[in-house]
mmCIF file of C-alpha atoms in Angstrom:
data_model
loop_
_atom_site.group_PDB
_atom_site.id
_atom_site.type_symbol
_atom_site.label_atom_id
_atom_site.label_comp_id
_atom_site.label_asym_id
_atom_site.label_seq_id
_atom_site.Cartn_x
_atom_site.Cartn_y
_atom_site.Cartn_z
ATOM 1 C CA MET A 959 3.426 9.196 3.284
ATOM 2 C CA LEU A 960 -0.134 9.836 4.435
ATOM 3 C CA PHE A 961 -0.008 7.654 7.587
ATOM 4 C CA ASP A 962 2.573 6.682 10.180
ATOM 5 C CA VAL A 963 2.452 2.997 9.253
ATOM 6 C CA TYR A 964 6.069 2.015 9.397
ATOM 7 C CA GLY A 965 8.417 0.829 12.075
ATOM 8 C CA ASP A 966 7.921 -1.834 14.751
ATOM 9 C CA GLN A 967 4.108 -1.639 14.707
ATOM 10 C CA ALA A 968 3.649 -1.565 10.925
ATOM 11 C CA LEU A 969 2.805 -5.279 10.652
ATOM 12 C CA TYR A 970 0.081 -4.942 13.294
ATOM 13 C CA GLN A 971 -1.265 -1.747 11.714
ATOM 14 C CA TRP A 972 -1.585 -3.298 8.258
ATOM 15 C CA ALA A 973 -2.984 -6.518 9.714
ATOM 16 C CA GLY A 974 -5.521 -4.533 11.744
ATOM 17 C CA MET A 975 -6.677 -2.638 8.649
ATOM 18 C CA ILE A 976 -7.017 -5.812 6.584
ATOM 19 C CA VAL A 977 -8.953 -7.593 9.393
ATOM 20 C CA VAL A 978 -11.291 -4.622 9.727
ATOM 21 C CA LEU A 979 -11.832 -4.519 5.956
ATOM 22 C CA VAL A 980 -12.648 -8.216 5.746
ATOM 23 C CA ALA A 981 -14.847 -8.121 8.827
ATOM 24 C CA LEU A 982 -16.861 -5.199 7.454
ATOM 25 C CA ILE A 983 -17.391 -6.973 4.138
ATOM 26 C CA LEU A 984 -18.555 -10.153 5.887
ATOM 27 C CA LEU A 985 -20.809 -8.305 8.331
ATOM 28 C CA ASN A 986 -22.337 -6.406 5.453
ATOM 29 C CA GLU A 987 -23.224 -9.679 3.818
ATOM 30 C CA PHE A 988 -24.783 -10.956 7.085
ATOM 31 C CA GLU A 989 -26.800 -7.739 7.409
ATOM 32 C CA ARG A 990 -28.011 -7.496 3.818
ATOM 33 C CA ARG A 991 -28.906 -11.104 3.119
ATOM 34 C CA THR A 992 -31.612 -11.644 5.772
ATOM 35 C CA LYS A 993 -34.014 -9.581 7.821
ATOM 36 C CA VAL A 994 -32.677 -11.291 10.948
ATOM 37 C CA GLY A 995 -29.168 -10.137 10.178
ATOM 38 C CA GLY A 996 -30.177 -6.530 9.684
ATOM 39 C CA LEU A 997 -32.478 -6.378 12.688
ATOM 40 C CA THR A 998 -29.912 -8.084 14.889
ATOM 41 C CA VAL A 999 -27.296 -5.419 14.194
ATOM 42 C CA PHE A 1000 -29.314 -2.235 13.575
ATOM 43 C CA VAL A 1001 -31.973 -2.758 16.255
ATOM 44 C CA GLY A 1002 -30.507 -5.251 18.714
ATOM 45 C CA LEU A 1003 -26.877 -4.242 18.851
ATOM 46 C CA CYS A 1004 -27.641 -0.521 18.405
ATOM 47 C CA GLY A 1005 -30.110 -0.779 21.318
ATOM 48 C CA ALA A 1006 -27.485 -2.489 23.484
ATOM 49 C CA MET A 1007 -24.908 0.157 22.520
ATOM 50 C CA THR A 1008 -27.360 2.891 23.449
ATOM 51 C CA VAL A 1009 -27.977 1.386 26.895
ATOM 52 C CA TYR A 1010 -24.231 1.013 27.430
ATOM 53 C CA CYS A 1011 -23.491 4.632 26.416
ATOM 54 C CA LEU A 1012 -26.308 5.943 28.622
ATOM 55 C CA VAL A 1013 -25.024 4.034 31.646
ATOM 56 C CA VAL A 1014 -21.504 5.355 31.031
ATOM 57 C CA GLU A 1015 -22.569 9.003 30.567
ATOM 58 C CA ILE A 1016 -25.084 9.026 33.434
ATOM 59 C CA SER A 1017 -22.483 7.435 35.734
ATOM 60 C CA ALA A 1018 -19.878 9.964 34.603
ATOM 61 C CA ALA A 1019 -22.260 12.840 35.348
ATOM 62 C CA MET A 1020 -22.664 11.397 38.844
ATOM 63 C CA GLY A 1021 -18.925 11.345 39.308
ATOM 64 C CA ALA A 1022 -18.270 7.624 39.133
ATOM 65 C CA GLU A 1023 -14.513 7.142 38.618
ATOM 66 C CA TRP A 1024 -14.887 4.082 36.386
ATOM 67 C CA ALA A 1025 -17.179 6.050 34.064
ATOM 68 C CA LEU A 1026 -15.027 9.162 34.027
ATOM 69 C CA ALA A 1027 -12.087 7.028 32.906
ATOM 70 C CA ASN A 1028 -14.114 4.929 30.438
ATOM 71 C CA PRO A 1029 -12.888 5.356 26.822
ATOM 72 C CA THR A 1030 -16.445 5.811 25.573
ATOM 73 C CA HIS A 1031 -16.661 8.907 27.773
ATOM 74 C CA THR A 1032 -13.166 10.232 27.246
ATOM 75 C CA ASP A 1033 -12.672 9.494 23.552
ATOM 76 C CA MET A 1034 -16.153 9.277 21.935
ATOM 77 C CA ASN A 1035 -18.237 11.878 23.771
ATOM 78 C CA GLY A 1036 -18.273 14.549 21.045
ATOM 79 C CA TRP A 1037 -21.435 15.564 19.180
ATOM 80 C CA PHE A 1038 -20.114 14.210 15.896
ATOM 81 C CA HIS A 1039 -19.728 10.577 16.947
ATOM 82 C CA TYR A 1040 -23.270 10.291 18.332
ATOM 83 C CA ALA A 1041 -24.793 12.154 15.386
ATOM 84 C CA LYS A 1042 -22.999 9.869 12.991
ATOM 85 C CA VAL A 1043 -23.852 6.554 14.611
ATOM 86 C CA TYR A 1044 -27.577 7.310 14.863
ATOM 87 C CA ALA A 1045 -27.851 8.974 11.431
ATOM 88 C CA ALA A 1046 -26.152 6.006 9.812
ATOM 89 C CA THR A 1047 -28.351 3.526 11.698
ATOM 90 C CA ALA A 1048 -31.475 5.463 10.715
ATOM 91 C CA GLY A 1049 -30.366 5.102 7.124
ATOM 92 C CA CYS A 1050 -29.951 1.341 7.496
ATOM 93 C CA ILE A 1051 -33.433 0.903 8.969
ATOM 94 C CA GLY A 1052 -34.957 3.139 6.289
ATOM 95 C CA PHE A 1053 -33.237 1.171 3.532
ATOM 96 C CA MET A 1054 -34.574 -2.057 5.026
ATOM 97 C CA MET A 1055 -38.079 -0.591 5.024
ATOM 98 C CA LEU A 1056 -37.731 0.113 1.308
ATOM 99 C CA LYS A 1057 -36.225 -3.184 0.248
ATOM 100 C CA TYR A 1058 -38.635 -5.282 2.288
ATOM 101 C CA SER A 1059 -41.633 -2.952 1.586
ATOM 102 C CA TRP A 1060 -42.327 -2.616 5.312
ATOM 103 C CA THR A 1061 -45.482 -0.681 6.176
ATOM 104 C CA LYS A 1062 -47.259 1.806 3.936
ATOM 105 C CA ILE A 1063 -44.337 4.140 4.368
ATOM 106 C CA GLY A 1064 -41.877 1.597 2.970
ATOM 107 C CA ARG A 1065 -44.178 0.956 0.005
ATOM 108 C CA SER A 1066 -44.940 4.641 -0.716
ATOM 109 C CA GLN A 1067 -43.466 6.550 -3.659
ATOM 110 C CA TRP A 1068 -42.552 9.592 -1.580
ATOM 111 C CA PHE A 1069 -40.380 7.525 0.727
ATOM 112 C CA LYS A 1070 -38.024 6.984 -2.196
ATOM 113 C CA TYR A 1071 -36.710 10.420 -1.328
ATOM 114 C CA PHE A 1072 -35.489 9.058 2.011
ATOM 115 C CA PRO A 1073 -32.117 7.699 0.743
ATOM 116 C CA PHE A 1074 -31.188 11.112 -0.659
ATOM 117 C CA VAL A 1075 -32.284 12.925 2.511
ATOM 118 C CA ILE A 1076 -30.474 10.625 4.955
ATOM 119 C CA VAL A 1077 -27.305 10.535 2.854
ATOM 120 C CA ALA A 1078 -27.345 14.328 2.597
ATOM 121 C CA ILE A 1079 -27.757 14.578 6.368
ATOM 122 C CA ASN A 1080 -24.783 12.241 6.910
ATOM 123 C CA ILE A 1081 -22.647 14.308 4.541
ATOM 124 C CA LEU A 1082 -23.710 17.587 6.165
ATOM 125 C CA ILE A 1083 -22.738 16.267 9.613
ATOM 126 C CA ALA A 1084 -19.174 15.835 8.348
ATOM 127 C CA VAL A 1085 -19.274 19.196 6.501
ATOM 128 C CA VAL A 1086 -20.251 20.958 9.702
ATOM 129 C CA SER A 1087 -17.408 19.204 11.511
ATOM 130 C CA ASP A 1088 -14.936 20.360 8.831
ATOM 131 C CA PHE A 1089 -16.150 23.937 9.031
ATOM 132 C CA GLU A 1090 -16.054 23.695 12.842
ATOM 133 C CA SER A 1091 -12.296 23.156 12.691
ATOM 134 C CA ALA A 1092 -11.876 26.093 10.310
ATOM 135 C CA VAL A 1093 -13.851 28.427 12.593
ATOM 136 C CA ARG A 1094 -12.231 27.273 15.837
ATOM 137 C CA ALA A 1095 -8.607 27.341 14.713
ATOM 138 C CA PHE A 1096 -7.985 28.852 11.273
ATOM 139 C CA GLY A 1097 -4.250 28.693 10.724
ATOM 140 C CA THR A 1098 -3.545 27.136 14.098
ATOM 141 C CA THR A 1099 -4.516 24.083 16.184
ATOM 142 C CA TRP A 1100 -7.251 23.112 18.621
ATOM 143 C CA VAL A 1101 -8.010 20.065 20.732
ATOM 144 C CA SER A 1102 -11.289 18.306 19.984
ATOM 145 C CA PRO A 1103 -13.630 17.134 22.827
ATOM 146 C CA GLU A 1104 -12.001 13.668 22.362
ATOM 147 C CA GLY A 1105 -8.542 15.138 23.061
ATOM 148 C CA VAL A 1106 -7.258 14.987 19.444
ATOM 149 C CA LEU A 1107 -5.031 17.733 18.104
ATOM 150 C CA LEU A 1108 -6.549 19.162 14.914
ATOM 151 C CA TYR A 1109 -5.358 21.800 12.478
ATOM 152 C CA GLY A 1110 -7.832 24.347 11.143
ATOM 153 C CA GLY A 1111 -7.488 26.109 7.818
ATOM 154 C CA TRP A 1112 -8.208 26.217 4.131
ATOM 155 C CA HIS A 1113 -8.131 22.414 3.918
ATOM 156 C CA ASN A 1114 -11.325 22.334 6.028
ATOM 157 C CA VAL A 1115 -12.985 25.002 3.833
ATOM 158 C CA LEU A 1116 -12.063 23.267 0.582
ATOM 159 C CA ASN A 1117 -13.299 19.890 1.775
ATOM 160 C CA GLY A 1118 -16.456 21.379 3.269
ATOM 161 C CA ILE A 1119 -17.250 22.792 -0.136
ATOM 162 C CA ALA A 1120 -16.450 19.409 -1.729
ATOM 163 C CA GLY A 1121 -18.981 17.794 0.625
ATOM 164 C CA ILE A 1122 -21.696 20.221 -0.400
ATOM 165 C CA LEU A 1123 -20.961 19.601 -4.066
ATOM 166 C CA ASN A 1124 -21.033 15.852 -3.337
ATOM 167 C CA ILE A 1125 -24.651 16.224 -2.196
ATOM 168 C CA ALA A 1126 -25.440 17.810 -5.550
ATOM 169 C CA CYS A 1127 -23.798 14.804 -7.270
ATOM 170 C CA MET A 1128 -26.543 12.467 -6.051
ATOM 171 C CA THR A 1129 -28.834 12.072 -9.051
ATOM 172 C CA GLY A 1130 -32.075 10.270 -9.846
ATOM 173 C CA TRP A 1131 -33.498 10.640 -6.321
ATOM 174 C CA LEU A 1132 -36.621 8.628 -7.184
ATOM 175 C CA GLY A 1133 -34.657 5.936 -8.992
ATOM 176 C CA ILE A 1134 -34.739 3.627 -5.998
ATOM 177 C CA TYR A 1135 -35.530 -0.089 -6.698
ATOM 178 C CA ILE A 1136 -35.600 -3.475 -5.011
ATOM 179 C CA SER A 1137 -33.425 -6.296 -6.191
ATOM 180 C CA LYS A 1138 -35.125 -9.482 -7.410
ATOM 181 C CA ASP A 1139 -33.829 -11.469 -4.452
ATOM 182 C CA ARG A 1140 -34.916 -8.709 -1.966
ATOM 183 C CA LYS A 1141 -31.427 -8.573 -0.527
ATOM 184 C CA ASP A 1142 -30.713 -5.041 -1.703
ATOM 185 C CA MET A 1143 -32.108 -1.599 -2.139
ATOM 186 C CA LEU A 1144 -30.702 -0.401 -5.441
ATOM 187 C CA TRP A 1145 -29.804 3.083 -6.579
ATOM 188 C CA PRO A 1146 -28.611 2.500 -10.124
ATOM 189 C CA ASP A 1147 -27.816 6.109 -10.929
ATOM 190 C CA MET A 1148 -25.255 6.126 -8.108
ATOM 191 C CA THR A 1149 -22.459 4.967 -10.372
ATOM 192 C CA TRP A 1150 -18.666 5.100 -10.101
ATOM 193 C CA VAL A 1151 -18.829 8.825 -10.820
ATOM 194 C CA PHE A 1152 -20.468 9.540 -7.481
ATOM 195 C CA ILE A 1153 -18.754 6.744 -5.572
ATOM 196 C CA ILE A 1154 -15.210 7.898 -6.397
ATOM 197 C CA ALA A 1155 -16.088 11.536 -5.702
ATOM 198 C CA TYR A 1156 -17.677 10.538 -2.376
ATOM 199 C CA ASP A 1157 -14.799 8.282 -1.343
ATOM 200 C CA LEU A 1158 -12.213 11.011 -1.986
ATOM 201 C CA TRP A 1159 -14.279 13.624 -0.105
ATOM 202 C CA ASN A 1160 -14.962 11.327 2.845
ATOM 203 C CA PHE A 1161 -11.381 10.123 3.044
ATOM 204 C CA CYS A 1162 -10.322 13.757 3.165
ATOM 205 C CA TYR A 1163 -12.833 14.491 5.909
ATOM 206 C CA THR A 1164 -11.513 11.670 8.104
ATOM 207 C CA TYR A 1165 -8.005 12.805 7.303
ATOM 208 C CA ASN A 1166 -8.761 16.398 8.324
ATOM 209 C CA CYS A 1167 -10.937 15.739 11.422
ATOM 210 C CA LEU A 1168 -10.348 12.178 12.586
ATOM 211 C CA PRO A 1169 -6.588 11.691 12.289
ATOM 212 C CA THR A 1170 -6.549 8.929 14.882
ATOM 213 C CA HIS A 1171 -9.269 6.929 13.059
ATOM 214 C CA SER A 1172 -8.583 7.718 9.389
ATOM 215 C CA TRP A 1173 -6.497 4.567 8.788
ATOM 216 C CA TYR A 1174 -9.633 2.553 9.511
ATOM 217 C CA CYS A 1175 -12.630 4.776 8.717
ATOM 218 C CA GLY A 1176 -10.837 6.539 5.819
ATOM 219 C CA VAL A 1177 -9.357 3.426 4.208
ATOM 220 C CA ALA A 1178 -10.926 0.116 5.313
ATOM 221 C CA LEU A 1179 -14.413 1.534 5.885
ATOM 222 C CA LEU A 1180 -14.508 3.165 2.451
ATOM 223 C CA LEU A 1181 -12.972 0.209 0.639
ATOM 224 C CA ALA A 1182 -15.473 -2.320 2.073
ATOM 225 C CA PRO A 1183 -18.668 -1.003 0.404
ATOM 226 C CA THR A 1184 -16.831 -0.030 -2.775
ATOM 227 C CA ILE A 1185 -15.297 -3.496 -3.232
ATOM 228 C CA ALA A 1186 -18.715 -5.103 -2.676
ATOM 229 C CA CYS A 1187 -20.377 -2.787 -5.136
ATOM 230 C CA PHE A 1188 -17.902 -3.186 -7.937
ATOM 231 C CA LEU A 1189 -17.478 -6.953 -7.606
ATOM 232 C CA TRP A 1190 -20.842 -8.488 -6.702
ATOM 233 C CA ASN A 1191 -23.447 -5.967 -5.546
ATOM 234 C CA ARG A 1192 -23.896 -3.590 -8.454
ATOM 235 C CA GLY A 1193 -26.237 -0.712 -7.674
ATOM 236 C CA GLY A 1194 -26.154 -1.435 -3.923
ATOM 237 C CA TRP A 1195 -23.251 0.804 -2.918
ATOM 238 C CA ILE A 1196 -25.249 3.206 -0.754
ATOM 239 C CA GLN A 1197 -26.768 0.322 1.182
ATOM 240 C CA ASN A 1198 -23.316 -1.198 1.591
ATOM 241 C CA ARG A 1199 -21.981 2.139 2.789
ATOM 242 C CA ALA A 1200 -24.742 2.687 5.323
ATOM 243 C CA PHE A 1201 -24.499 -0.860 6.734
ATOM 244 C CA THR A 1202 -20.724 -0.806 7.105
ATOM 245 C CA LEU A 1203 -20.665 2.744 8.461
ATOM 246 C CA ALA A 1204 -23.239 2.070 11.173
ATOM 247 C CA THR A 1205 -21.487 -1.159 12.133
ATOM 248 C CA TRP A 1206 -18.119 0.551 12.470
ATOM 249 C CA CYS A 1207 -19.535 3.514 14.377
ATOM 250 C CA MET A 1208 -21.189 1.184 16.931
ATOM 251 C CA PHE A 1209 -17.945 -0.723 17.370
ATOM 252 C CA CYS A 1210 -16.007 2.478 17.925
ATOM 253 C CA GLN A 1211 -18.467 3.794 20.511
ATOM 254 C CA VAL A 1212 -17.858 0.751 22.643
ATOM 255 C CA PHE A 1213 -14.225 -0.096 21.792
ATOM 256 C CA PRO A 1214 -12.615 3.223 20.777
ATOM 257 C CA MET A 1215 -9.137 2.278 21.973
ATOM 258 C CA PHE A 1216 -8.745 -0.245 19.149
ATOM 259 C CA ALA A 1217 -8.185 2.667 16.778
ATOM 260 C CA ASN A 1218 -7.009 5.209 19.339
ATOM 261 C CA ASP A 1219 -4.430 3.540 21.537
ATOM 262 C CA SER A 1220 -3.570 -0.064 20.846
ATOM 263 C CA ILE A 1221 -0.912 -1.943 18.955
ATOM 264 C CA PHE A 1222 -3.162 -1.643 15.895
ATOM 265 C CA ALA A 1223 -3.586 2.151 16.135
ATOM 266 C CA ALA A 1224 -2.271 4.210 13.210
ATOM 267 C CA GLN A 1225 -2.172 7.990 13.002
ATOM 268 C CA SER A 1226 -2.236 10.168 9.926
ATOM 269 C CA VAL A 1227 0.777 12.413 9.621
ATOM 270 C CA ASN A 1228 -1.546 15.270 10.652
ATOM 271 C CA ASN A 1229 0.291 17.859 8.579
ATOM 272 C CA PRO A 1230 -1.683 20.916 7.357
ATOM 273 C CA ASP A 1231 0.193 20.988 4.034
ATOM 274 C CA VAL A 1232 -0.672 17.334 3.352
ATOM 275 C CA ASN A 1233 -4.259 17.995 4.452
ATOM 276 C CA LEU A 1234 -4.502 20.888 1.997
ATOM 277 C CA ALA A 1235 -3.200 18.746 -0.876
ATOM 278 C CA VAL A 1236 -5.703 15.974 -0.093
ATOM 279 C CA SER A 1237 -8.529 18.486 0.218
ATOM 280 C CA ALA A 1238 -7.677 20.038 -3.167
ATOM 281 C CA VAL A 1239 -7.894 16.574 -4.783
ATOM 282 C CA ALA A 1240 -11.242 15.903 -3.166
ATOM 283 C CA LEU A 1241 -12.636 19.301 -4.290
ATOM 284 C CA ALA A 1242 -11.372 18.815 -7.848
ATOM 285 C CA ALA A 1243 -12.930 15.350 -8.024
ATOM 286 C CA ASN A 1244 -16.331 16.628 -6.924
ATOM 287 C CA VAL A 1245 -16.210 19.610 -9.294
ATOM 288 C CA ALA A 1246 -15.386 17.221 -12.148
ATOM 289 C CA ALA A 1247 -18.151 14.804 -11.133
ATOM 290 C CA LEU A 1248 -20.813 17.543 -10.975
ATOM 291 C CA ALA A 1249 -19.669 18.993 -14.278
ATOM 292 C CA TYR A 1250 -19.980 15.562 -15.925
ATOM 293 C CA ILE A 1251 -23.433 15.028 -14.401
ATOM 294 C CA LEU A 1252 -24.673 18.402 -15.720
ATOM 295 C CA TYR A 1253 -23.211 17.582 -19.140
ATOM 296 C CA ARG A 1254 -25.121 14.259 -19.295
ATOM 297 C CA ALA A 1255 -28.278 15.924 -17.976
ATOM 298 C CA LYS A 1256 -28.133 18.530 -20.755
ATOM 299 C CA LYS A 1257 -27.441 15.870 -23.353
ATOM 300 C CA LEU A 1258 -30.436 13.808 -22.250
ATOM 301 C CA GLY A 1259 -32.624 16.839 -21.576
ATOM 302 C CA VAL A 1260 -33.555 15.789 -18.031
ATOM 303 C CA ASN A 1261 -33.457 17.206 -14.526
ATOM 304 C CA PRO A 1262 -30.495 15.279 -13.083
ATOM 305 C CA TRP A 1263 -31.979 15.083 -9.565
ATOM 306 C CA LEU A 1264 -35.460 13.926 -10.519
ATOM 307 C CA LYS A 1265 -34.446 11.709 -13.473
ATOM 308 C CA GLU A 1266 -31.594 9.264 -13.960
ATOM 309 C CA VAL A 1267 -28.710 10.656 -15.976
ATOM 310 C CA PHE A 1268 -26.560 7.516 -16.340
ATOM 311 C CA VAL A 1269 -29.066 5.587 -18.442
ATOM 312 C CA GLY A 1270 -27.193 3.504 -20.997
ATOM 313 C CA THR A 1271 -23.901 3.337 -19.063
ATOM 314 C CA ARG A 1272 -22.457 -0.002 -18.047
ATOM 315 C CA ASP A 1273 -22.832 0.447 -14.276
ATOM 316 C CA PHE A 1274 -26.426 1.668 -14.629
ATOM 317 C CA GLU A 1275 -27.478 -1.244 -16.823
ATOM 318 C CA HIS A 1276 -25.840 -3.827 -14.579
ATOM 319 C CA ALA A 1277 -27.673 -2.434 -11.582
ATOM 320 C CA MET A 1278 -30.984 -2.193 -13.430
ATOM 321 C CA ALA A 1279 -30.622 -5.813 -14.535
ATOM 322 C CA ARG A 1280 -30.989 -6.793 -10.873
ATOM 323 C CA ARG A 1281 -34.447 -5.222 -10.516
ATOM 324 C CA GLU A 1282 -37.459 -7.243 -9.519
ATOM 325 C CA SER A 1283 -38.982 -8.413 -12.841
ATOM 326 C CA ALA A 1284 -39.276 -7.568 -16.489
ATOM 327 C CA GLU A 1285 -42.849 -6.381 -16.018
ATOM 328 C CA ARG A 1286 -41.994 -4.046 -13.175
ATOM 329 C CA LEU A 1287 -38.892 -2.947 -15.055
ATOM 330 C CA LEU A 1288 -40.923 -1.730 -18.044
ATOM 331 C CA ALA A 1289 -43.579 -0.141 -15.799
ATOM 332 C CA THR A 1290 -40.994 1.943 -13.927
ATOM 333 C CA ALA A 1291 -38.314 2.473 -16.586
ATOM 334 C CA PRO A 1292 -36.786 5.982 -16.609
ATOM 335 C CA LYS A 1293 -38.329 8.292 -19.180
ATOM 336 C CA SER A 1294 -34.905 9.107 -20.571
ATOM 337 C CA ALA A 1295 -34.279 5.504 -21.680
ATOM 338 C CA THR A 1296 -34.192 4.881 -25.421
ATOM 339 C CA PRO A 1297 -36.089 1.932 -27.046
ATOM 340 C CA GLU A 1298 -32.747 0.167 -27.590
ATOM 341 C CA GLU A 1299 -31.772 0.562 -23.947
ATOM 342 C CA LEU A 1300 -35.180 -0.659 -22.787
ATOM 343 C CA ALA A 1301 -34.804 -3.716 -25.007
ATOM 344 C CA ARG A 1302 -31.404 -4.516 -23.513
ATOM 345 C CA LEU A 1303 -32.713 -4.038 -19.982
ATOM 346 C CA GLU A 1304 -35.741 -6.229 -20.626
ATOM 347 C CA ALA A 1305 -33.561 -8.927 -22.134
ATOM 348 C CA ALA A 1306 -31.368 -8.933 -19.043
ATOM 349 C CA HIS A 1307 -34.403 -9.864 -16.956
ATOM 350 C CA ARG A 1308 -35.748 -12.621 -19.146
#
């Protein structure tokens, strides 16, 4: 078993995970459907969280007992947590700039590189954290700044490599579009191939480095954007992921004990042998994903990072069908699309 979710607290642990999953799905809908929803969370709540964290840390530096004992200071004061919450929130704001065409930057062609850059930064933050464990305690244990016992070893190295490969699995960097209803920024070339490889890698990262949070951020937090993407928001996975990630990170900065030390808390088994097995699966999945991407790129004769490689696939077409209009569709269609594919895509918008 991957998690200690049995015994007297099992019902609360499973209920907590399901509640978090449903809450993240619903909050994502609130954030994506209106400008007010997005701004409320990613500007208003993030600003309030920042003020709260500053007050706690400044008070702790001054020796205030209430701040020194505050869970935000004791459990969430490591570099990773702050890097992640602000990198994820920056992604959310950038995606809103693109989908609402805010300012000349949001309307510019070069800013379409932003989703790739910010996602790569978020992945690299986790990769560095994985390698940190390997360097600090290869073959043994160390205690993180948050007081969590972590094992270092080959599992960190394998998953760190998987994360780097996952960055290379992001294709069609300029293939960023706006949905017709302006609710979503779409990345049609980010199909199930990348999503599954990412989910396995990220689950493994949380399993290796966040054993006290993995039940929530490695299961519920990954399922929420994936469910939304596959069921009703085709092409919008990366926006779903950024929105739910930022929301969860802000919640954890203020209420860390929900996942760390409450009746709902669930630990991974934190066994280096299990970690190694999970890491091997994540690495294999990302090697397979990259190999398939390179195969399709060669078949289509395109650069997989500058041109879309999943043209003609079901996921790609469903996402492209959500683009703004038939006229804009034809004006910005990928060069690798065949006449038959263009005809089907145009028909979907009529």
